[in-house]
Coordinates of C-alpha atoms and ligand atoms in Angstrom, one line a residue:
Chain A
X266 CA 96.0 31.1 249.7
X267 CA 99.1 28.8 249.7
X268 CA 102.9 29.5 248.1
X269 CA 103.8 26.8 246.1
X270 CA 106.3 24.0 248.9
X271 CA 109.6 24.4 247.3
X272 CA 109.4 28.1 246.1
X273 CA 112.4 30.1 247.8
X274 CA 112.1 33.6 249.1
X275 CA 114.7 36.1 250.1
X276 CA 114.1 38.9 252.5
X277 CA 116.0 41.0 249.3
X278 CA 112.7 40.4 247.2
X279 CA 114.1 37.5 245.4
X280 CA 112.3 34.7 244.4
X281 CA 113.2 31.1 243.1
X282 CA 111.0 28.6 241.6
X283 CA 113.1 25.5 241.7
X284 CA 110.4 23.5 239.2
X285 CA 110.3 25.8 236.4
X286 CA 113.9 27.9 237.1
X287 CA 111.9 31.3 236.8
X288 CA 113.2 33.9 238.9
X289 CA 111.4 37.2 240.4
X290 CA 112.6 40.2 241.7
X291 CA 109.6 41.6 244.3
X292 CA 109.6 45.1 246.1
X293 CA 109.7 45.6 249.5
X294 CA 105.8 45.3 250.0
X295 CA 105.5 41.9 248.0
X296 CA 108.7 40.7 249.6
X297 CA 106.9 41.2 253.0
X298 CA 103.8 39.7 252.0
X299 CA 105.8 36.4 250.6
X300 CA 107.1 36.1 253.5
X301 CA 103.9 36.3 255.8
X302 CA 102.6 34.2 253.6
X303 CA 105.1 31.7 253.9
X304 CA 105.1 31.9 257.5
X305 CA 101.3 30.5 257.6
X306 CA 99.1 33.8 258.2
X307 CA 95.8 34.5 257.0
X308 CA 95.2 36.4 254.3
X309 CA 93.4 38.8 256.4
X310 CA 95.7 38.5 259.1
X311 CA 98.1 39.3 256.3
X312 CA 96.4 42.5 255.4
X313 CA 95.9 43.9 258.6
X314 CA 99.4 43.4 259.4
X315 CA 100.1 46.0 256.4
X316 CA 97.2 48.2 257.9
X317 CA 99.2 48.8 260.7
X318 CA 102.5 49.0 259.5
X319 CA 101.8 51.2 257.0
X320 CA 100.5 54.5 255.2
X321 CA 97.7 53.1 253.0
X322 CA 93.6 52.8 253.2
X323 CA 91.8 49.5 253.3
X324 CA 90.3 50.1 250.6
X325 CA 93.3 50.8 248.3
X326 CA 94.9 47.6 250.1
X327 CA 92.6 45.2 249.2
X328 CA 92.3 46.3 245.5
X329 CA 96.0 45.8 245.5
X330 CA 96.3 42.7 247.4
X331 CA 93.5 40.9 244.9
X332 CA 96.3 42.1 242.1
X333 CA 98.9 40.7 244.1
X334 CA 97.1 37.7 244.1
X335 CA 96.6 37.8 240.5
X336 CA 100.1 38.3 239.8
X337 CA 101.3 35.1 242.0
X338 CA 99.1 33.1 240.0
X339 CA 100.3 34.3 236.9
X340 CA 103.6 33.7 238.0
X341 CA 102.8 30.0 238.8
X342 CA 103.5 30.1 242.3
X343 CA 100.4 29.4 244.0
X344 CA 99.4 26.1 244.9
X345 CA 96.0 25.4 243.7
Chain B
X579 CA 104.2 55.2 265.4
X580 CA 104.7 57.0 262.0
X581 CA 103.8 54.5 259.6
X582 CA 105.5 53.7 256.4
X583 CA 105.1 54.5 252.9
X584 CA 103.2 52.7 251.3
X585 CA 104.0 50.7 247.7
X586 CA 101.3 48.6 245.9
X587 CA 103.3 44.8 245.6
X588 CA 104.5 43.8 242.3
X589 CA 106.7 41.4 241.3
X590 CA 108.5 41.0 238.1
X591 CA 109.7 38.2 236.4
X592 CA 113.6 38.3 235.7
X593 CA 115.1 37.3 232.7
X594 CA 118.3 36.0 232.5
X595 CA 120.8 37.1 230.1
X596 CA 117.5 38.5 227.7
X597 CA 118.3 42.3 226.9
X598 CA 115.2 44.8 227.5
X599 CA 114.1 45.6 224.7
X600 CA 112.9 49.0 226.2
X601 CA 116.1 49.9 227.7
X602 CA 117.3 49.9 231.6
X603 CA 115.6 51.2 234.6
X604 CA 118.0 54.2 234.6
X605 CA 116.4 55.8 231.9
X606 CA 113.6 56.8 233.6
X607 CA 114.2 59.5 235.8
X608 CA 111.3 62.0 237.2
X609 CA 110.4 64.9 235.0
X610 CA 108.8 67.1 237.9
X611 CA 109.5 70.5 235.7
X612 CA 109.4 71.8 232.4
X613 CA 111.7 74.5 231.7
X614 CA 111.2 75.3 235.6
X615 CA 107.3 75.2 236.0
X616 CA 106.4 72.5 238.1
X617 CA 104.4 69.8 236.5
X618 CA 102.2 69.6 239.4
X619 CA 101.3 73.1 239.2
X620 CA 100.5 73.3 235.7
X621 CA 98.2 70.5 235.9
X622 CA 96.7 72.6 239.4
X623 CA 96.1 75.0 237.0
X624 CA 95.1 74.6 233.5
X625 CA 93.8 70.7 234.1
X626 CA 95.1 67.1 232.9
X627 CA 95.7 66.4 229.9
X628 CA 97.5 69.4 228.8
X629 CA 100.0 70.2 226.3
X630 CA 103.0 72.7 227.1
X631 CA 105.0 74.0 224.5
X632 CA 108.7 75.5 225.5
X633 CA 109.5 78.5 223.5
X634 CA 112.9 78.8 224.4
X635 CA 113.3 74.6 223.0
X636 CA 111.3 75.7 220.0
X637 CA 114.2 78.8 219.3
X638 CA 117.0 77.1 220.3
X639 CA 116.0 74.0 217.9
X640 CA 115.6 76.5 215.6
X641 CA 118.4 78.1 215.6
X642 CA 120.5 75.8 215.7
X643 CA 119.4 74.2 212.9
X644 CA 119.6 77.5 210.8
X645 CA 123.0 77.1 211.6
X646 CA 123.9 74.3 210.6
X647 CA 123.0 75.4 207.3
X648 CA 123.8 78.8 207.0
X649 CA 127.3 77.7 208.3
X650 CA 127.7 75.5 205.0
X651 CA 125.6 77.8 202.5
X652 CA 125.2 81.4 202.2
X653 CA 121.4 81.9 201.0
X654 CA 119.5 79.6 203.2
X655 CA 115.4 80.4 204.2
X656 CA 112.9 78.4 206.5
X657 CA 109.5 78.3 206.2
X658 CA 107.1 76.8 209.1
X659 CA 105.5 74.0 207.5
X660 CA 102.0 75.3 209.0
X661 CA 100.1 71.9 209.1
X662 CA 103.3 70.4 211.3
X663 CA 101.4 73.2 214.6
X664 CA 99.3 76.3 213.3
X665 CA 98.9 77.0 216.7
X666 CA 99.3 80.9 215.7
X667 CA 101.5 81.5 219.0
X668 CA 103.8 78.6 217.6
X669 CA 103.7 80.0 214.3
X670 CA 104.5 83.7 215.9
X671 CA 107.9 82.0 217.1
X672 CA 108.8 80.8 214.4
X673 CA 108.0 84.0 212.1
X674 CA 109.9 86.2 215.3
X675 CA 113.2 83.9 214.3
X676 CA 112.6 84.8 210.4
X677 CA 110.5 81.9 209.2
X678 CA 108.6 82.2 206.2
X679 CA 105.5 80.1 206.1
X680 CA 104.8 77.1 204.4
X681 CA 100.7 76.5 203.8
X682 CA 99.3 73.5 202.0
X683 CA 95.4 74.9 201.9
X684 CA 93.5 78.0 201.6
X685 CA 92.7 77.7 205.7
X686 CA 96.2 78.0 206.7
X687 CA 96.8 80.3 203.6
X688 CA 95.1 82.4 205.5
X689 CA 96.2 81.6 209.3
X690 CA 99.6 83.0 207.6
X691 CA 98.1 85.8 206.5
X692 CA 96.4 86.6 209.9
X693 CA 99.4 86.2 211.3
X694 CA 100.9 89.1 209.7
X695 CA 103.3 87.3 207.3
X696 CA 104.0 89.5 203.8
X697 CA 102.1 87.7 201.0
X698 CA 105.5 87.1 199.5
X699 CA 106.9 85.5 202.0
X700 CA 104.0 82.6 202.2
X701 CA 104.7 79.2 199.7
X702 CA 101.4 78.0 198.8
X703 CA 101.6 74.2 198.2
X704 CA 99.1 71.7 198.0
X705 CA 96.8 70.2 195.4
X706 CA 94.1 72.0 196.5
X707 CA 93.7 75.7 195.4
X708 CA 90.2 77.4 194.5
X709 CA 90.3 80.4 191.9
X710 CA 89.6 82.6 194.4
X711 CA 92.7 81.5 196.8
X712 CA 94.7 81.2 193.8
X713 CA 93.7 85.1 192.8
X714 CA 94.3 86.2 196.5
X715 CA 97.8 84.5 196.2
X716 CA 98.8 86.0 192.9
X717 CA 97.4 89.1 194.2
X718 CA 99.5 89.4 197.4
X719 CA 102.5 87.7 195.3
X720 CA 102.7 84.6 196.9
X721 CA 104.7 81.9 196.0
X722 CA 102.7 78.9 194.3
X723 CA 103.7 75.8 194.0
X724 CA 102.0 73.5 191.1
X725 CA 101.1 70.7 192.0
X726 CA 99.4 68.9 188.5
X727 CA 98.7 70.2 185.3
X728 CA 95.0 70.8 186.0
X729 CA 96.7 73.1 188.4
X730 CA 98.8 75.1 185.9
X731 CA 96.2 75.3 183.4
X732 CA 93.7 76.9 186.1
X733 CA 96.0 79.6 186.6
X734 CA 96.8 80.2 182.6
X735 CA 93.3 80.8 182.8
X736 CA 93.1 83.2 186.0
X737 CA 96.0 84.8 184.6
X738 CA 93.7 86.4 181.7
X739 CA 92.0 88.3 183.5
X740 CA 94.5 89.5 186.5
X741 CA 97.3 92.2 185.7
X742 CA 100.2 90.8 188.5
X743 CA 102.3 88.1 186.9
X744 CA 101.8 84.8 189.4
X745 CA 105.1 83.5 190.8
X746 CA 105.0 80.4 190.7
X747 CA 107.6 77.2 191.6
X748 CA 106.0 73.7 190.2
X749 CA 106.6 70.1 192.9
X750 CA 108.9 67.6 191.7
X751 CA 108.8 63.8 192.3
X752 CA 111.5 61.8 191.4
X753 CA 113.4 58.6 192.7
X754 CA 115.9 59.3 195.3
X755 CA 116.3 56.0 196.9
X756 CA 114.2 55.7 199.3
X757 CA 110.5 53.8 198.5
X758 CA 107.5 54.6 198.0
X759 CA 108.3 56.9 195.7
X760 CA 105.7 60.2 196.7
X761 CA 104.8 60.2 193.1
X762 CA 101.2 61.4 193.8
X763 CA 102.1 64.9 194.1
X764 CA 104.2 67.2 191.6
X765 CA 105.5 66.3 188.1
X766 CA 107.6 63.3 187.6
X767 CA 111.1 63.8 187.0
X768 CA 112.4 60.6 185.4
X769 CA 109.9 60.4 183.0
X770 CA 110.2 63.8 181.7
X771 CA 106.6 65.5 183.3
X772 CA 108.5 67.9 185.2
X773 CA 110.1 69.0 181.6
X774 CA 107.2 69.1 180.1
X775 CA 105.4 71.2 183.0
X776 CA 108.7 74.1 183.0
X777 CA 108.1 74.2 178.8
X778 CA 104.4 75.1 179.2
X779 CA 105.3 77.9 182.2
X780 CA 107.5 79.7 180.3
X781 CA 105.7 79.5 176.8
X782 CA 102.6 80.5 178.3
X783 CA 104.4 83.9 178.8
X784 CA 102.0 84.6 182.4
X785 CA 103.7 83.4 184.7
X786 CA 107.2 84.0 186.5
X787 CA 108.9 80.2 186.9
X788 CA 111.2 81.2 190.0
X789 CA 111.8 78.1 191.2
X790 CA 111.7 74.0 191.8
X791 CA 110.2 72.9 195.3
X792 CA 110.2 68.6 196.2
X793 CA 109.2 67.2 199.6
X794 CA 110.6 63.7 199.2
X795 CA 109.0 61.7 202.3
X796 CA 108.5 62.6 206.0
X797 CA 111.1 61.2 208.8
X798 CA 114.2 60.2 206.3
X799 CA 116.9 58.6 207.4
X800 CA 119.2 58.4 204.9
X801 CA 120.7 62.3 203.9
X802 CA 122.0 60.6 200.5
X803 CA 118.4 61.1 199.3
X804 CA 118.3 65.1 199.7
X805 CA 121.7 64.7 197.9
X806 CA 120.2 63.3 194.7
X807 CA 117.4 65.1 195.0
X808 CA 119.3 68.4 194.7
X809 CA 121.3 67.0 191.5
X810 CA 117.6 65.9 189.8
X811 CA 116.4 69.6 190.8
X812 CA 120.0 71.2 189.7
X813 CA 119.9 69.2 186.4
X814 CA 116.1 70.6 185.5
X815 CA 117.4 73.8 186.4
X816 CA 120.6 73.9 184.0
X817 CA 117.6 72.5 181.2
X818 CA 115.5 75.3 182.0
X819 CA 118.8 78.0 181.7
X820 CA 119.7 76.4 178.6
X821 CA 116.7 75.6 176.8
X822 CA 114.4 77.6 178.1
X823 CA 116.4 80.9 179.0
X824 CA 115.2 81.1 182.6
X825 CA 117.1 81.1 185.6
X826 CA 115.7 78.9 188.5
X827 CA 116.2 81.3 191.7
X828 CA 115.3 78.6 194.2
X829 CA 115.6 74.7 195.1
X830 CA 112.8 74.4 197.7
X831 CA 113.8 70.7 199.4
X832 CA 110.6 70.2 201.7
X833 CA 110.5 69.0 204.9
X834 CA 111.3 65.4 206.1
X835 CA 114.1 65.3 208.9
X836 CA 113.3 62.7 211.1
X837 CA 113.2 64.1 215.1
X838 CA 114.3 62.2 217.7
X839 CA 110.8 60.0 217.9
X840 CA 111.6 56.4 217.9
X841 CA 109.4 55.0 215.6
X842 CA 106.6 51.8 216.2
X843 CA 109.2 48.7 215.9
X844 CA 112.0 49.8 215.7
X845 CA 114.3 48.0 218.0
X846 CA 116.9 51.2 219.0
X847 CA 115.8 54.2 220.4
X848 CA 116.1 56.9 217.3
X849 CA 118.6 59.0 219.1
X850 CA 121.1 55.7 218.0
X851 CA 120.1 55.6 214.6
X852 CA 118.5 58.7 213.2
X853 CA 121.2 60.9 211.3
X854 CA 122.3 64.7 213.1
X855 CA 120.6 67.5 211.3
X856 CA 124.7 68.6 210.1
X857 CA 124.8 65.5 208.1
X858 CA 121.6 66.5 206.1
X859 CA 123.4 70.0 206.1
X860 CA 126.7 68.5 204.5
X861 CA 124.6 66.0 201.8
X862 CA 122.4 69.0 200.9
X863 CA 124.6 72.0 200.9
X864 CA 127.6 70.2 199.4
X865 CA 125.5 69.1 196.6
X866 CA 123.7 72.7 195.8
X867 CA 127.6 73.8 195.9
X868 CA 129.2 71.0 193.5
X869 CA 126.1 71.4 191.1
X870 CA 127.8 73.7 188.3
X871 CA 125.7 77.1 189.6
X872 CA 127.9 80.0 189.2
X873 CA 128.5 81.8 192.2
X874 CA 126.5 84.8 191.7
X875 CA 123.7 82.4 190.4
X876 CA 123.6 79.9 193.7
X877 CA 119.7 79.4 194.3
X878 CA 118.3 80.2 197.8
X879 CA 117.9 76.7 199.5
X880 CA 114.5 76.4 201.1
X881 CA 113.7 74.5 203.6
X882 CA 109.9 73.7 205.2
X883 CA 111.3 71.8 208.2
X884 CA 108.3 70.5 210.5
X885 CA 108.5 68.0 212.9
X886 CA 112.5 68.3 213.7
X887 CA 111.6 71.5 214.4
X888 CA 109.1 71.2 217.0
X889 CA 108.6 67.5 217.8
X890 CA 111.2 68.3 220.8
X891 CA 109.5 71.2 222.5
X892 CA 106.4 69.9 223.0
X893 CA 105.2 68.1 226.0
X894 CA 101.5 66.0 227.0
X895 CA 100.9 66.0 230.6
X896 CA 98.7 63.1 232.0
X897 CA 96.9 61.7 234.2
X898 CA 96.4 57.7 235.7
X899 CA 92.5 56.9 235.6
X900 CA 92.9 53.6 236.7
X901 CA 95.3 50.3 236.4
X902 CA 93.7 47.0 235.5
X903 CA 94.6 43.4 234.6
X904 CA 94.2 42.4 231.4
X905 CA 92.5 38.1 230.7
X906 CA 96.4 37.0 229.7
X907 CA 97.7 38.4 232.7
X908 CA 99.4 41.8 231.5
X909 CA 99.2 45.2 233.6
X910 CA 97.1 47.7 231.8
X911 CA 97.6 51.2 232.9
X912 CA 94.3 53.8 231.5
X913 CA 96.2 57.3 231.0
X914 CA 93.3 60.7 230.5
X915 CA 94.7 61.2 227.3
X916 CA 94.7 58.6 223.9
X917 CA 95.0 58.7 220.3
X918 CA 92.1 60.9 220.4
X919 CA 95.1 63.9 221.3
X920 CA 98.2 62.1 220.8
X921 CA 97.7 60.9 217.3
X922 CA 101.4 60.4 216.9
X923 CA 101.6 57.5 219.3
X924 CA 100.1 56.0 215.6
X925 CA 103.7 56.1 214.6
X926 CA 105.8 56.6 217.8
X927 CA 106.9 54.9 220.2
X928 CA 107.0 57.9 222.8
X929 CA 109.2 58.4 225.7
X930 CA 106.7 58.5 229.1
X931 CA 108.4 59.7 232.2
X932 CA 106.5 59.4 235.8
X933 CA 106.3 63.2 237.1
X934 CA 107.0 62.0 240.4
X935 CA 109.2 60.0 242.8
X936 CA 109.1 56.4 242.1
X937 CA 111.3 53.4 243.6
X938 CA 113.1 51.3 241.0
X939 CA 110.7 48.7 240.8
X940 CA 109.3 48.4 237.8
X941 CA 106.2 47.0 235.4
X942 CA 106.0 46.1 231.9
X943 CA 102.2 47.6 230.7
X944 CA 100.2 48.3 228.4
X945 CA 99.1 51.8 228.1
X946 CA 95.8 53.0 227.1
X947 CA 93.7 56.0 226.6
X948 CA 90.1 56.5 227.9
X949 CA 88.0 56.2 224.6
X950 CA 85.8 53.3 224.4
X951 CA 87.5 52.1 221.3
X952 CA 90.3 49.1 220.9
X953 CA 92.4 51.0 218.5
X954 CA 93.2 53.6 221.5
X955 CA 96.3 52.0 222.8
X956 CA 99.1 54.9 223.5
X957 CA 102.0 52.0 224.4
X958 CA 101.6 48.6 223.5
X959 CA 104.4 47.7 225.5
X960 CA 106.4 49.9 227.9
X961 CA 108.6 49.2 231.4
X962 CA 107.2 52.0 233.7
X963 CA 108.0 52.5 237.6
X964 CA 104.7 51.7 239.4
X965 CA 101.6 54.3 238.9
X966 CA 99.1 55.0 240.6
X967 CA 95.2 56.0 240.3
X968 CA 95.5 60.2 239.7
X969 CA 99.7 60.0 239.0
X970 CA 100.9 62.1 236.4
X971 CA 103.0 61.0 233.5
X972 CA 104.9 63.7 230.8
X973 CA 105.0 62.5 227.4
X974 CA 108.0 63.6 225.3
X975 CA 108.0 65.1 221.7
X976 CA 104.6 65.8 221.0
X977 CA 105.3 69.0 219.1
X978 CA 104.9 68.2 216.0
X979 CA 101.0 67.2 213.9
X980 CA 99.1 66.4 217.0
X981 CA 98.4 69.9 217.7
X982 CA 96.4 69.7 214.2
X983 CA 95.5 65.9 213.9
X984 CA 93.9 65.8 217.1
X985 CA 90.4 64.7 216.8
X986 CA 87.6 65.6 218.5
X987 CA 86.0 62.5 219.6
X988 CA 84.4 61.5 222.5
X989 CA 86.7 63.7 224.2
X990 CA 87.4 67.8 223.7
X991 CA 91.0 69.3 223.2
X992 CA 92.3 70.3 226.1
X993 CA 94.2 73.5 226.8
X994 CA 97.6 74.2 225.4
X995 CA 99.9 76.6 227.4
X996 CA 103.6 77.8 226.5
X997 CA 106.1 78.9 228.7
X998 CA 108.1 81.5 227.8
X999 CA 112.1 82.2 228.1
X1000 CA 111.2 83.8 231.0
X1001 CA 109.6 81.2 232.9
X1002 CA 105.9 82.8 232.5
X1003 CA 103.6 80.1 231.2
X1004 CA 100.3 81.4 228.5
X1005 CA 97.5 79.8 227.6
X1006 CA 98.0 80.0 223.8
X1007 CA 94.8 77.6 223.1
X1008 CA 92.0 77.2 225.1
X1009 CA 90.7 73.7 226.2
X1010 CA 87.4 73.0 224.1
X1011 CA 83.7 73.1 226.1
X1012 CA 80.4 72.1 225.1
X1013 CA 79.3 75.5 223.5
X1014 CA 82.1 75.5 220.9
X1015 CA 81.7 72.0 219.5
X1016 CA 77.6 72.9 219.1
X1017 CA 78.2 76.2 217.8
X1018 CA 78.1 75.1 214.3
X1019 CA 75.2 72.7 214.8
X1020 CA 71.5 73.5 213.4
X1021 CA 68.0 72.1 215.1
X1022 CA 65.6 71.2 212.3
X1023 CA 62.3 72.3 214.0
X1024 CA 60.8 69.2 214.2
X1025 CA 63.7 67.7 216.0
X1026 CA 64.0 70.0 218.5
X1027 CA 61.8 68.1 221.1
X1028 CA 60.6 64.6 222.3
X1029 CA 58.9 62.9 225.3
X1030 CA 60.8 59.5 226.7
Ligands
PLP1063 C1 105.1 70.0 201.3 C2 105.6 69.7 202.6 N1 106.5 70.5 203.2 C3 106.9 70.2 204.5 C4 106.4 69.2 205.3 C5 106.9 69.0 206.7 O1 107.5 67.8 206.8 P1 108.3 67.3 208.0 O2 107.5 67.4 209.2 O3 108.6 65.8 207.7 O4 109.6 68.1 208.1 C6 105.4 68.4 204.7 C7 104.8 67.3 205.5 O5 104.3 66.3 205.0 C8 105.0 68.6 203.4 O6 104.0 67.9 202.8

């Protein structure tokens, strides 16, 4: 799973798509998932990076990160 | 290492100089108590969903809209609107305060009665009345309001062969403004059935015409229209001292204050649009005044008040079965409660506050109940901090009808609870189980077994 090339991130959860000019505001947990993302990890590398950092089951996690998924692609900022 | 708290990742798309249609984020703030009962607690105890019902929101609602009205007018009288909650520890509230009641069917004729209100004190509206509920009103010297002439010919017939004198009121329709007209019930004014109606009261001789009752639509927003109702109703009352020698001794206005629901579509919230109950006070009042009544002959304003009476104090607690995406992309959120219970989300568009601590991110959703059925959408459209699986939610100002237009399908009723001035919470109605809803089914014999 790839971010879009030119899409800008901000540790603040903000996010920039240059192409279309939509802007997203993220919480904390997306914001820190953009940003692993961004910096080339695995998806499951990714996840179990959260796992460790914080209070949440795997279960729970990967329910949430599929929706996370789902949410980038709605927002048009995956590459495909 | 302590780990962190965890937040399910959402992200929200921002848009620029577009206001929210739903308000800002600081509108939503936890509700984690009602009138000092925890939320959490209650839904420990008596399950999820539940409805609570404050007493002490119910009295003060009440009281202070008995006076606004008895500050303006000296001979003012509420009666609970039964069908609004007949609930009969509601309706003890209300009757405590000095309510009359206000029944539109033989059932809640006699709820009332069970209740312990005097016969007199009951108005008996409705198109519906048997002979016999008609005979039990005279009887206890009720106060009936005709509803058609079929009506008022039935009880120029009972009248025969009973020795108490009915007193009786008849409904009047008329045009105050505001369309539709709810011409279907009562006697026209305009075109002179109302008239008519009074003539053949008082020339029958049997009956005791004590006054006019109207209910001219339910949420109004304009208090103009109680203001022309009152002159139509103080006009057929001078006719009916004039011509037909009878003084009217009540003007009965109905029901219809709007409560502070926002309704489906509307773009502000009501609590920017929907008049203060002083400004029906001052349309209504000031009218009865400036009508010509002499002052020992001012009629008692009635008033069957319903949902501005109760819509406030009443409270759904919920639960989060599940969140889902829907095909186009949209969050759908699947409360434990739907239309089946909260049949006003039909017309409202109800406040929903989180019952517990939430960060300020938030989610546009759709809310839904748990029937199987597409028409069981709660919010079609609502900004909510994030919720989770087994969260609970507090829906606002339920009071009013859903406590007697819930419908038993696919679900039961749940328990309804009231806490008292003291803090004490009752369970006033008990949640529905199996037994109940098959108590009033039969087995034909030859149904009663098979072999898959
Ligand atoms: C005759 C009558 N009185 C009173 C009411 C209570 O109305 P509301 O809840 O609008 O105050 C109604 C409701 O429809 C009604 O039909």
């Amino acid at each position: 799973m790839h971010l879009k090339k030119n899409i800008a991130t901000s540790e603040s959860g903000f996010i920039f798509n240059p192409a279309t000019g939509d802007s997203f505001s993220a919480n904390p947990l997306a914001a820190e998932m953009l940003l692993l993302l961004k910096q080339g990890l695995s998806v499951s590398e990714i996840k179990k990076n959260i796992l460790e950092k914080y209070d949440v089951e795997l279960s729970q996690l990967e329910k949430d990160w599929d929706d996370f998924a789902a949410q980038l692609k709605e927002a048009n900022l995956l590459d495909h | 290492m302590q780990k962190l708290k965890y937040e399910r990742p959402v992200i929200q798309k921002m848009n620029a100089g577009l206001m929210n249609k739903f308000g800002t984020r600081t509108e939503y703030e936890p509700v984690k108590q009602i009138d000092g009962v925890s939320v959490k607690s209650l839904i420990e105890k008596y399950g999820s969903p539940l409805f609570v019902l404050s007493e002490r929101t119910i009295r003060r609602t009440y009281q202070d809209t008995v006076r606004a009205f008895k500050t303006r007018y000296p001979k003012v009288q509420f009666a609970w609107s039964y069908k609004t909650n007949y609930i009969n520890a509601v309706c003890n509230v209300f009757h405590q305060e000095g309510s009359w009641a206000e029944v539109v069917s033989g059932f809640e004729y006699n709820k009332a009665i069970g209740n312990g209100v005097p016969g007199k004190k009951i108005i008996f509206n409705g198109p519906e009345k048997t002979n016999e509920e008609l005979i039990t009103a005279i009887n206890n010297d009720s106060l009936i309001h005709i509803d058609h002439f079929d009506e008022l010919y039935q009880i120029i017939e009972l009248c025969d062969s009973l020795t108490k004198k009915p007193r009786v009121a008849i409904r009047v329709n008329m045009d105050t403004g505001v369309y539709p007209i709810w011409d279907r019930f009562g006697f026209n004014y305009e075109n002179g059935s109302a008239y008519n109606a009074l003539t053949k009261i008082v020339a029958s001789g049997k009956m005791i015409l004590v006054g006019f009752h109207c209910h001219i639509g339910t949420y109004m927003l304009s208090s103009d229209a109680y203001a022309i109702a009152v002159r139509k109703l103080s006009d057929l009352a001078w006719k009916c001292k004039s011509e037909l020698n009878t003084t009217i001794q009540y003007l009965d206005l109905g029901g219809g204050f709007p409560s502070a629901n926002t309704l489906k579509g509307s773009y502000l919230p009501a609590s920017d649009t929907n008049p203060h109950i002083d400004e029906f006070a001052e349309s209504i009042t000031q009218a009865i005044l400036q009508a010509g009544f002499k002052t020992d002959e001012l009629p008692l304003l009635i008033l069957e008040t319903g949902r501005a009476l109760i819509d406030d104090a009443g409270f759904l607690l919920g639960s989060v079965l599940a969140n889902k995406r829907l095909s186009d992309g949209r969050r759908a959120t699947i409360m434990d409660f739907g239309v089946n219970i909260l049949f006003t989300s039909f017309w409202y568009e109800h406040k929903i506050s989180p019952a517990q601590d939430f960060t300020h991110h938030t989610e546009d959703m759709v809310l839904y109940g748990p029937l199987c059925m597409n028409i069981d959408v709660v919010r079609d459209s609502v900004n909510l901090p994030l919720l989770n699986r087994g969260d609970h939610v507090v829906v606002h100002r339920v009071g009013a009808y859903n406590m007697t237009q819930w419908m038993q399908f696919i679900q039961m009723r749940p328990n309804v609870v009231m806490i008292d001035e003291k803090g004490n919470t009752h369970l006033i109605r008990e949640a529905e189980s199996l037994k109940y809803i098959e108590q009033l089914e039969k087995m034909p014999e030859h149904l009663s077994s098979f072999n898959i």
